[in-house]
Amino acid sequence: MSSLLVAAIGIIIFILGYRFYSKFVAEKIYRLDPNYLTPAHQYKDGVDFVPTNKYVVWGHHFTSVAGAAPILGPAIAVYWGWLPAFLWVVLGTVFAAGVHDFGTLVLSVRNKGQSIGTLAHRLIGKKAKLLFLFIILILVLMINAVFAWVISNLFISYPASVLPVFIQIPLAIWIGYAVYKGKTKMLLPSIIALVVMYGVAILASNIDFLQIDVVAYFGGEGAAGLFGMGAVSSAFLIWIVILMVYVYIASTLPVWKLLQPRDYINSHQLVVGMAILYLGLLFTNPAVTAPAASSASDVSWFPLLFITVACGAISGFHGLVSSGTSSKQLNKETDARFVGYFGAVGEGALALVSILAVITLFPSAGDFTAAYSSFAQANATGLGNFVEGASQLANGLAIPPGIATTIVSIIVVSFAATTLDTSVRLMRYIIAELGVEYKIPALSKMHVATSIAVILSAVLVLLPEGSKGFGSGGYLLWPLFGTSNQLLAGISLLLISIWLKRQGRNFLVTLIPMVFLLIMTLLAMFNQVLFQWSWFGSDANMLLFVLGAVIFVFAVWIIITAISTLTKNDIKES
């Protein structure tokens, strides 16, 4: 099977979805108003509420939601064959992720830039809001812990990527000042920054001195490190501490100083990275060696496929970003279609190329099956397979393998760091909202809320011994991520449906994907909690059982409350 044909079908569906379906949703369902005064103008404070060019907001939004998840999920899901993952990514992006990300953005803009958690209070009541915030808090905590581990691991595995990633920070701050103080355009300096980053990447790939290899500094993998630990564990500790200090600073700075310019640079990385991979695909047209569907899987694809591929098809975290940071920067309401829906399309395109990179990596179907011998093996090697497969595609453009691997790892780390920064900022918002709710004013202070967010994340990373060794404590909770994330997306679609109904508009565009997603997610979660993690399950785990059961009960409670609200004859909102 030609990989080009698979890519062409997917891209054509994405184009048609954005050109026609999103236009219909924008004009007939969400009814965007170019004259509506957005929260960025209403509450302009120069820190979080900042009216911004739609291309810059798109860059922030896309790179925040992308992270490593739209790469990792599809790279694992091809375990069941490439066709199910392909269909879910393409159709899920057009009919579920697009309306979800777009809808949560519009809903927040129409409600003072409030988060989806706070909007739950307004739409379905105070108790639902608190339960919702609990689920969100667990979700962002898991993201913070696991993404810190992923970045640290990539820094150790690909030390040539460290210097280019860190050079991006002062470059982004320089661009932020140049744009907002000097009133210059952001495009040219961002491109210059990208050229500098990739120039450093090429140098670092060829000059050992420029590779920040912390493990080597200790004497290599077998050497002793800090506090009686080995060199690798010590390197993890150092990188995690550095990352936590970084996210504290980054998530408290005004968005224009670092967040926006860095994300704008990263959006160019997206363009360059995607262009390299898709052009590599065009010039080499590698054969798809993975089977269309696998008949030898040890774990059923139904309903687990729809949980494994979250970002790249639909993800609740996207609604947090839409209603958390993006809605506070939207200059015009009509920009929401480009930022929200096209952001989802961009992520779908990234997920698609992740699928293509992996299913063309192996010389034969037998090699693919050997590499994906079990679901656990797919989880363990999925990200590495993407990096290798993407490097192979880039090599089709005569880019040397070492440089191609460094550039791909820089892209993955940059996106993961952006998600980590935004996630900590979102956690700060949630803690502040809880402080207001429970009348604890100290929690609403920026630095208090950020300190709590960073400390909790660091504790989850470092204190428990995770399944992947020291520094991977977040992985103890990670099995909850897929279902919690998709539950959040389903509930967010339910809230949008309620809002649309109160506006007297057709809400089927959000109700239909909501019903599908909630059924798949609740089925998957019920199976995991009862038949996998309970005391008589196949993989008994009391921590996951208790937390999963609590989230499941909270979610069912919220859904019943919301459906009850949806079926009432509400008075239209103004």
Coordinates of C-alpha atoms in Angstrom, one line a residue, residues 39-549:
P39 CA -12.4 39.2 27.1
A40 CA -8.9 40.1 25.9
H41 CA -10.2 43.7 25.4
Q42 CA -12.7 43.7 28.3
Y43 CA -10.2 42.7 30.9
K44 CA -6.9 43.6 29.3
D45 CA -4.2 43.4 32.1
G46 CA -1.0 42.8 30.1
V47 CA -0.4 39.4 31.9
D48 CA -3.1 36.9 31.0
F49 CA -5.6 39.0 29.1
V50 CA -3.7 40.3 26.0
P51 CA -5.4 41.0 22.6
T52 CA -3.2 39.2 20.1
N53 CA -2.9 38.5 16.4
K54 CA -4.8 35.3 15.4
Y55 CA -1.7 33.7 13.9
V56 CA 0.2 34.2 17.2
V57 CA -2.7 32.8 19.2
W58 CA -2.9 29.9 16.9
G59 CA 0.8 29.2 17.4
H60 CA 0.3 29.3 21.2
H61 CA -2.9 27.2 21.0
F62 CA -1.5 24.6 18.7
T63 CA 1.8 24.0 20.4
S64 CA 0.1 23.9 23.8
V65 CA -2.4 21.2 22.8
A66 CA 0.0 19.3 20.6
G67 CA 2.8 18.3 23.1
A68 CA 3.9 14.8 22.6
A69 CA 0.5 13.2 22.9
P70 CA -0.7 13.4 19.2
I71 CA 2.6 11.7 18.3
L72 CA 2.7 9.1 21.1
G73 CA -1.0 8.0 21.0
P74 CA -1.1 7.2 17.3
A75 CA 2.4 5.6 17.5
I76 CA 1.0 3.2 20.1
A77 CA -2.5 2.7 18.5
V78 CA -1.1 1.3 15.2
Y79 CA -0.6 -1.8 17.4
W80 CA -4.2 -2.7 16.2
G81 CA -3.2 -2.0 12.6
W82 CA -3.0 1.3 10.8
L83 CA -6.6 1.6 9.5
P84 CA -8.5 2.0 12.8
A85 CA -6.0 4.6 14.0
F86 CA -6.2 6.4 10.6
L87 CA -10.0 6.5 10.6
W88 CA -10.3 7.7 14.2
V89 CA -7.7 10.4 13.7
V90 CA -9.2 11.8 10.5
L91 CA -12.9 11.6 11.3
G92 CA -12.4 12.4 15.0
T93 CA -10.5 15.6 14.0
V94 CA -13.2 16.8 11.6
F95 CA -16.4 15.9 13.5
A96 CA -15.3 15.8 17.2
A97 CA -12.0 17.6 17.9
G98 CA -12.8 20.6 15.7
V99 CA -16.2 21.4 17.2
H100 CA -14.9 20.7 20.7
D101 CA -11.9 22.9 20.6
F102 CA -13.7 25.6 18.7
G103 CA -16.8 25.3 20.9
T104 CA -15.0 25.6 24.3
L105 CA -13.1 28.6 22.9
V106 CA -16.3 30.4 21.9
L107 CA -18.1 29.4 25.1
S108 CA -15.3 30.9 27.2
V109 CA -15.1 34.0 25.1
R110 CA -18.8 34.5 25.5
N111 CA -18.4 34.1 29.3
K112 CA -15.6 36.5 30.4
G113 CA -12.8 34.1 29.4
Q114 CA -13.7 31.7 32.2
S115 CA -12.4 28.2 32.3
I116 CA -14.5 25.2 31.4
G117 CA -14.6 24.2 35.1
T118 CA -16.1 27.6 36.2
L119 CA -18.5 27.4 33.3
A120 CA -19.8 24.1 34.6
H121 CA -21.0 26.0 37.7
R122 CA -22.9 28.4 35.6
L123 CA -24.4 25.8 33.3
I124 CA -25.1 22.8 35.6
G125 CA -24.5 23.9 39.2
K126 CA -21.9 24.4 42.0
K127 CA -21.5 20.7 43.0
A128 CA -20.8 19.7 39.4
K129 CA -18.2 22.4 39.1
L130 CA -16.3 21.2 42.1
L131 CA -16.4 17.6 40.9
F132 CA -15.3 18.8 37.5
L133 CA -12.4 20.8 38.9
F134 CA -11.2 17.7 40.8
I135 CA -11.1 15.7 37.6
I136 CA -9.3 18.6 35.8
L137 CA -6.8 19.0 38.7
I138 CA -5.9 15.3 38.6
L139 CA -5.5 15.5 34.8
V140 CA -3.1 18.5 34.7
L141 CA -1.1 17.0 37.6
M142 CA -0.6 13.8 35.6
I143 CA 0.4 15.9 32.5
N144 CA 2.9 18.0 34.5
A145 CA 4.6 14.9 36.0
V146 CA 4.7 12.7 32.9
F147 CA 5.8 15.5 30.5
A148 CA 8.6 16.4 32.9
W149 CA 9.7 12.8 32.7
V150 CA 9.4 12.7 28.9
I151 CA 11.5 15.9 28.4
S152 CA 14.2 14.7 30.9
N153 CA 14.3 11.4 29.2
L154 CA 14.7 13.0 25.7
F155 CA 17.4 15.3 27.0
I156 CA 19.3 12.2 28.2
S157 CA 18.7 10.2 25.1
Y158 CA 19.4 13.1 22.7
P159 CA 21.9 15.4 24.4
A160 CA 22.4 17.3 21.1
S161 CA 18.9 18.7 21.4
V162 CA 19.5 20.4 24.8
L163 CA 21.4 23.5 23.6
P164 CA 19.0 24.4 20.7
V165 CA 16.0 24.0 23.1
F166 CA 17.5 26.3 25.7
I167 CA 18.7 28.9 23.2
Q168 CA 15.0 29.3 22.3
I169 CA 14.2 30.8 25.7
P170 CA 16.4 34.0 25.5
L171 CA 15.5 34.3 21.8
A172 CA 11.8 34.2 22.6
I173 CA 12.1 36.8 25.4
W174 CA 14.0 39.1 23.0
I175 CA 11.3 38.7 20.4
G176 CA 8.6 39.4 23.0
Y177 CA 10.2 42.7 24.0
A178 CA 10.9 43.6 20.3
V179 CA 7.3 43.1 19.4
Y180 CA 5.5 44.6 22.3
K181 CA 7.9 47.3 23.2
G182 CA 9.4 48.1 19.8
K183 CA 6.1 47.4 17.9
T184 CA 7.9 45.3 15.3
K185 CA 6.3 42.3 13.5
M186 CA 6.9 38.9 15.0
L187 CA 7.3 36.8 11.8
L188 CA 10.8 37.8 10.7
P189 CA 12.5 37.6 14.2
S190 CA 10.8 34.2 14.8
I191 CA 12.1 32.8 11.6
I192 CA 15.6 34.1 12.5
A193 CA 15.2 32.4 15.9
L194 CA 14.3 29.2 14.2
V195 CA 17.3 29.4 11.8
V196 CA 19.6 30.0 14.8
M197 CA 18.1 27.0 16.7
Y198 CA 18.5 24.6 13.7
G199 CA 22.0 26.0 13.0
V200 CA 22.9 25.2 16.6
A201 CA 21.3 21.7 16.2
I202 CA 23.5 21.0 13.2
L203 CA 26.6 22.1 15.1
A204 CA 25.6 20.2 18.2
S205 CA 25.0 17.0 16.2
N206 CA 28.6 17.1 14.9
I207 CA 30.5 18.6 17.9
D208 CA 30.5 16.5 21.0
F209 CA 31.4 19.6 23.2
L210 CA 28.1 21.2 22.4
Q211 CA 26.1 18.2 23.5
I212 CA 24.9 18.7 27.1
D213 CA 25.3 15.0 28.1
V214 CA 24.8 15.0 31.9
V215 CA 25.2 11.2 32.1
A216 CA 28.6 11.5 30.5
Y217 CA 29.6 14.3 32.9
F218 CA 29.1 11.7 35.7
G219 CA 31.3 9.2 33.8
G220 CA 28.7 7.2 31.8
E221 CA 25.8 5.0 32.6
G222 CA 27.6 2.7 35.0
A223 CA 29.1 5.5 37.0
A224 CA 28.0 6.8 40.4
G225 CA 26.0 10.1 40.7
L226 CA 24.4 12.2 43.4
F227 CA 23.1 11.0 46.8
G228 CA 24.1 7.4 46.2
M229 CA 22.2 7.2 42.9
G230 CA 23.6 6.1 39.5
A231 CA 24.5 8.6 36.8
V232 CA 21.3 8.2 34.8
S233 CA 19.0 8.8 37.9
S234 CA 21.2 11.8 38.9
A235 CA 20.8 13.2 35.4
F236 CA 17.0 12.7 35.7
L237 CA 17.0 14.6 39.0
I238 CA 19.0 17.5 37.6
W239 CA 16.8 17.9 34.5
I240 CA 13.5 17.6 36.5
V241 CA 14.7 20.3 39.0
I242 CA 15.7 22.6 36.1
L243 CA 12.4 22.0 34.4
M244 CA 10.4 22.7 37.6
V245 CA 12.3 26.0 38.1
Y246 CA 11.7 26.9 34.4
V247 CA 8.0 26.2 34.5
Y248 CA 7.5 28.2 37.7
I249 CA 9.1 31.3 36.0
A250 CA 7.5 30.7 32.6
S251 CA 4.0 30.2 33.9
T252 CA 4.1 33.4 36.0
L253 CA 5.5 35.7 33.3
P254 CA 3.1 37.8 31.2
V255 CA 2.1 35.8 28.2
W256 CA 3.8 38.2 25.7
K257 CA 7.2 37.9 27.3
L258 CA 7.8 34.2 26.7
L259 CA 4.7 32.1 26.1
Q260 CA 3.5 33.8 22.9
P261 CA 6.8 34.3 21.1
R262 CA 8.2 30.9 22.0
D263 CA 4.9 29.2 20.9
Y264 CA 5.1 31.3 17.7
I265 CA 8.6 30.0 17.0
N266 CA 7.3 26.5 17.8
S267 CA 4.5 26.9 15.3
H268 CA 7.2 27.6 12.7
Q269 CA 8.9 24.4 13.9
L270 CA 5.6 22.7 13.2
V271 CA 5.5 24.0 9.6
V272 CA 9.2 23.1 9.0
G273 CA 8.9 19.7 10.7
M274 CA 5.7 18.8 9.0
A275 CA 7.1 20.0 5.6
I276 CA 10.2 17.9 6.1
L277 CA 8.2 14.8 7.0
Y278 CA 5.6 15.1 4.3
L279 CA 8.2 16.1 1.7
G280 CA 10.3 13.1 2.8
L281 CA 7.1 11.0 2.3
L282 CA 6.5 12.6 -1.1
F283 CA 10.1 11.9 -2.4
T284 CA 10.5 8.4 -1.0
N285 CA 6.9 7.1 -1.0
P286 CA 7.8 4.3 1.4
A287 CA 5.5 1.3 1.4
V288 CA 3.2 0.7 4.3
T289 CA 4.5 -2.5 5.8
A290 CA 2.3 -2.5 8.9
P291 CA -1.0 -4.5 8.5
A292 CA -4.2 -2.6 8.0
A293 CA -5.7 -4.5 11.0
S294 CA -4.1 -6.8 13.5
S295 CA -5.7 -10.1 14.4
A296 CA -3.2 -11.1 17.0
S297 CA -3.7 -8.4 19.6
D298 CA -3.7 -9.3 23.3
V299 CA -5.8 -6.2 24.1
S300 CA -9.1 -5.4 22.3
W301 CA -9.2 -2.2 20.2
F302 CA -12.8 -1.6 21.3
P303 CA -13.2 0.7 23.1
L304 CA -9.5 1.2 24.0
L305 CA -8.5 2.7 20.6
F306 CA -10.6 5.8 21.3
I307 CA -8.8 6.3 24.6
T308 CA -5.3 5.6 23.3
V309 CA -5.6 8.1 20.5
A310 CA -6.7 11.2 22.4
C311 CA -4.8 14.3 21.2
G312 CA -4.9 14.0 17.4
A313 CA -8.6 12.9 17.4
I314 CA -10.2 14.7 20.4
S315 CA -8.8 15.6 23.9
G316 CA -10.3 17.2 27.0
F317 CA -7.0 19.0 27.6
H318 CA -7.7 21.1 24.5
G319 CA -10.8 22.5 26.1
L320 CA -8.7 23.5 29.1
V321 CA -6.3 25.4 26.9
S322 CA -9.1 26.9 24.8
S323 CA -11.0 28.2 27.8
G324 CA -7.8 28.8 29.9
T325 CA -5.2 30.7 28.0
S326 CA -6.3 31.0 24.3
S327 CA -9.7 32.7 25.1
K328 CA -7.9 35.4 27.0
Q329 CA -5.8 36.3 24.0
L330 CA -8.4 36.3 21.2
N331 CA -8.5 39.7 19.5
K332 CA -11.8 39.0 17.5
E333 CA -14.5 36.4 18.1
T334 CA -14.3 35.5 14.4
D335 CA -10.6 34.4 15.0
A336 CA -12.0 31.5 17.1
R337 CA -12.6 29.4 13.9
F338 CA -9.0 29.6 12.8
V339 CA -7.5 29.2 16.3
G340 CA -9.8 26.5 17.6
Y341 CA -10.9 24.4 14.6
F342 CA -7.7 24.9 12.5
G343 CA -5.6 24.1 15.6
A344 CA -7.4 20.8 15.8
V345 CA -6.7 20.2 12.1
G346 CA -3.0 20.9 12.6
E347 CA -2.9 18.4 15.4
G348 CA -4.7 15.9 13.3
A349 CA -2.1 16.4 10.5
L350 CA 0.6 15.8 13.1
A351 CA -1.1 12.6 14.3
L352 CA -1.4 11.4 10.7
V353 CA 2.3 11.8 10.0
S354 CA 3.0 10.1 13.3
I355 CA 1.0 7.1 12.0
L356 CA 2.8 7.2 8.6
A357 CA 6.2 7.5 10.2
V358 CA 5.7 4.3 12.2
I359 CA 3.9 2.1 9.7
T360 CA 6.6 2.8 7.1
L361 CA 9.5 2.3 9.5
F362 CA 9.8 -1.4 9.4
P363 CA 11.2 -3.4 6.3
S364 CA 8.4 -6.0 6.5
A365 CA 5.1 -6.9 8.2
G366 CA 7.0 -9.5 10.2
D367 CA 9.4 -6.9 11.6
F368 CA 6.4 -4.6 12.5
T369 CA 4.6 -7.5 14.3
A370 CA 7.8 -8.4 16.1
A371 CA 8.3 -4.8 17.3
Y372 CA 4.6 -4.5 18.3
S373 CA 4.4 -8.0 19.9
S374 CA 2.1 -6.8 22.7
F375 CA 0.2 -3.7 23.8
A376 CA 2.7 -3.2 26.6
Q377 CA 5.6 -3.4 24.1
A378 CA 3.7 -0.8 21.9
N379 CA 3.4 1.5 24.9
A380 CA 7.1 1.1 25.7
T381 CA 8.5 1.7 22.2
G382 CA 5.9 3.9 20.4
L383 CA 7.6 7.3 20.9
G384 CA 11.0 5.9 19.9
N385 CA 9.5 4.3 16.8
F386 CA 8.1 7.7 15.8
V387 CA 11.5 9.4 16.2
E388 CA 13.2 6.7 14.2
G389 CA 10.5 6.6 11.5
A390 CA 10.4 10.4 11.3
S391 CA 14.2 10.5 11.0
Q392 CA 14.0 7.9 8.1
L393 CA 11.5 10.2 6.3
A394 CA 13.7 13.2 6.8
N395 CA 16.6 11.2 5.5
G396 CA 14.7 11.0 2.3
L397 CA 15.5 14.7 1.8
A398 CA 19.2 13.9 2.2
I399 CA 19.3 15.2 5.7
P400 CA 21.9 13.2 7.6
P401 CA 20.4 10.7 10.1
G402 CA 22.2 12.3 13.1
I403 CA 20.9 15.8 12.3
A404 CA 17.4 14.6 11.4
T405 CA 17.1 12.8 14.7
T406 CA 18.3 15.9 16.6
I407 CA 15.8 18.1 14.8
V408 CA 12.9 15.7 15.4
S409 CA 13.8 15.4 19.1
I410 CA 14.0 19.2 19.3
I411 CA 10.4 19.5 17.9
V412 CA 9.1 16.9 20.4
V413 CA 10.8 18.5 23.4
S414 CA 9.7 22.0 22.3
F415 CA 6.1 20.9 22.1
A416 CA 6.2 19.0 25.3
A417 CA 7.8 22.0 27.1
T418 CA 5.0 24.2 25.8
T419 CA 2.4 21.9 27.0
L420 CA 4.1 21.6 30.4
D421 CA 4.3 25.4 30.7
T422 CA 0.6 25.9 29.8
S423 CA -0.5 23.0 32.0
V424 CA 1.2 24.5 35.1
R425 CA -0.4 27.9 34.2
L426 CA -3.8 26.1 34.0
M427 CA -3.2 24.4 37.3
R428 CA -2.5 27.8 38.8
Y429 CA -5.9 29.1 37.5
I430 CA -7.7 26.0 39.0
I431 CA -6.1 26.4 42.4
A432 CA -7.0 30.1 42.3
E433 CA -10.6 29.3 41.4
L434 CA -10.7 26.8 44.3
G435 CA -9.3 29.5 46.6
V436 CA -12.2 31.8 45.6
E437 CA -14.7 29.0 45.9
Y438 CA -13.6 28.1 49.4
K439 CA -12.9 31.6 50.5
I440 CA -9.1 31.1 51.0
P441 CA -7.7 34.3 49.5
A442 CA -4.1 33.2 49.6
L443 CA -4.7 30.5 47.1
S444 CA -5.8 33.1 44.5
K445 CA -2.4 34.8 44.7
M446 CA -0.3 34.0 41.6
H447 CA 2.9 32.9 43.3
V448 CA 1.1 30.9 46.0
A449 CA -1.0 29.0 43.4
T450 CA 2.0 28.5 41.1
S451 CA 4.2 27.2 44.0
I452 CA 1.5 24.7 45.0
A453 CA 1.2 23.6 41.3
V454 CA 5.0 23.1 40.9
I455 CA 5.5 21.5 44.3
L456 CA 2.7 19.0 43.8
S457 CA 4.0 18.1 40.3
A458 CA 7.6 17.7 41.6
V459 CA 6.4 15.5 44.4
L460 CA 4.4 13.2 42.0
V461 CA 7.5 12.9 39.8
L462 CA 10.1 12.3 42.4
L463 CA 8.7 10.7 45.5
P464 CA 7.0 7.5 44.3
E465 CA 9.1 5.0 42.4
G466 CA 7.3 4.8 39.0
S467 CA 7.2 1.9 36.6
K468 CA 10.0 3.4 34.6
G469 CA 12.3 3.9 37.5
F470 CA 13.4 7.0 39.5
G471 CA 11.7 10.2 38.3
S472 CA 8.7 8.5 36.7
G473 CA 6.2 8.7 39.6
G474 CA 3.7 10.3 37.3
Y475 CA 3.4 7.0 35.4
L476 CA 1.8 5.5 38.5
L477 CA -1.3 7.6 37.7
W478 CA -0.8 7.7 33.9
P479 CA -3.1 4.7 33.1
L480 CA -5.9 7.1 34.3
F481 CA -5.0 9.8 31.8
G482 CA -6.7 8.5 28.6
T483 CA -10.1 7.9 30.2
S484 CA -10.0 11.0 32.4
N485 CA -9.0 13.1 29.4
Q486 CA -11.7 11.7 27.2
L487 CA -14.3 12.1 29.9
L488 CA -13.4 15.7 30.2
A489 CA -13.8 16.1 26.4
G490 CA -17.2 14.4 26.5
I491 CA -18.4 16.5 29.4
S492 CA -17.1 19.7 27.7
L493 CA -19.2 18.8 24.6
L494 CA -22.2 18.3 26.9
L495 CA -21.7 21.8 28.4
I496 CA -21.5 23.3 24.9
S497 CA -24.7 21.5 24.0
I498 CA -26.4 22.9 27.0
W499 CA -25.2 26.4 26.1
L500 CA -26.3 26.0 22.5
K501 CA -29.8 24.8 23.5
R502 CA -30.2 27.8 25.8
Q503 CA -29.3 30.0 22.9
G504 CA -32.0 28.3 20.9
R505 CA -29.6 26.8 18.4
N506 CA -29.1 23.4 16.8
F507 CA -26.8 21.5 19.2
L508 CA -26.6 18.1 17.3
V509 CA -23.1 19.0 16.1
T510 CA -21.8 18.7 19.6
L511 CA -24.3 16.2 21.0
I512 CA -23.6 13.4 18.5
P513 CA -19.8 13.3 19.1
M514 CA -20.5 13.7 22.8
V515 CA -22.7 10.6 23.0
F516 CA -20.2 8.5 21.0
L517 CA -17.3 9.7 23.1
L518 CA -19.0 9.3 26.5
I519 CA -20.1 5.8 25.7
M520 CA -16.7 4.7 24.5
T521 CA -15.0 6.3 27.5
L522 CA -17.3 5.1 30.2
L523 CA -17.1 1.6 28.8
A524 CA -13.3 1.7 28.8
M525 CA -13.1 3.2 32.3
F526 CA -15.6 0.7 33.7
N527 CA -13.6 -2.2 32.2
Q528 CA -10.4 -0.8 33.5
V529 CA -11.6 0.0 37.1
L530 CA -13.6 -3.2 37.6
F531 CA -11.9 -5.9 35.5
Q532 CA -8.3 -4.7 35.5
W533 CA -7.5 -2.7 38.6
S534 CA -9.9 -4.1 41.2
W535 CA -8.8 -6.8 43.7
F536 CA -10.0 -9.5 41.4
G537 CA -8.8 -7.8 38.2
S538 CA -6.1 -8.9 35.8
D539 CA -3.7 -6.2 37.0
A540 CA -4.8 -5.4 40.5
N541 CA -3.8 -1.9 41.6
M542 CA -5.6 -0.3 44.6
L543 CA -4.3 3.2 43.8
L544 CA -5.7 3.2 40.3
F545 CA -8.8 1.4 41.4
V546 CA -9.7 3.9 44.1
L547 CA -8.8 7.0 42.0
G548 CA -10.4 5.6 38.9
A549 CA -13.6 4.7 40.8

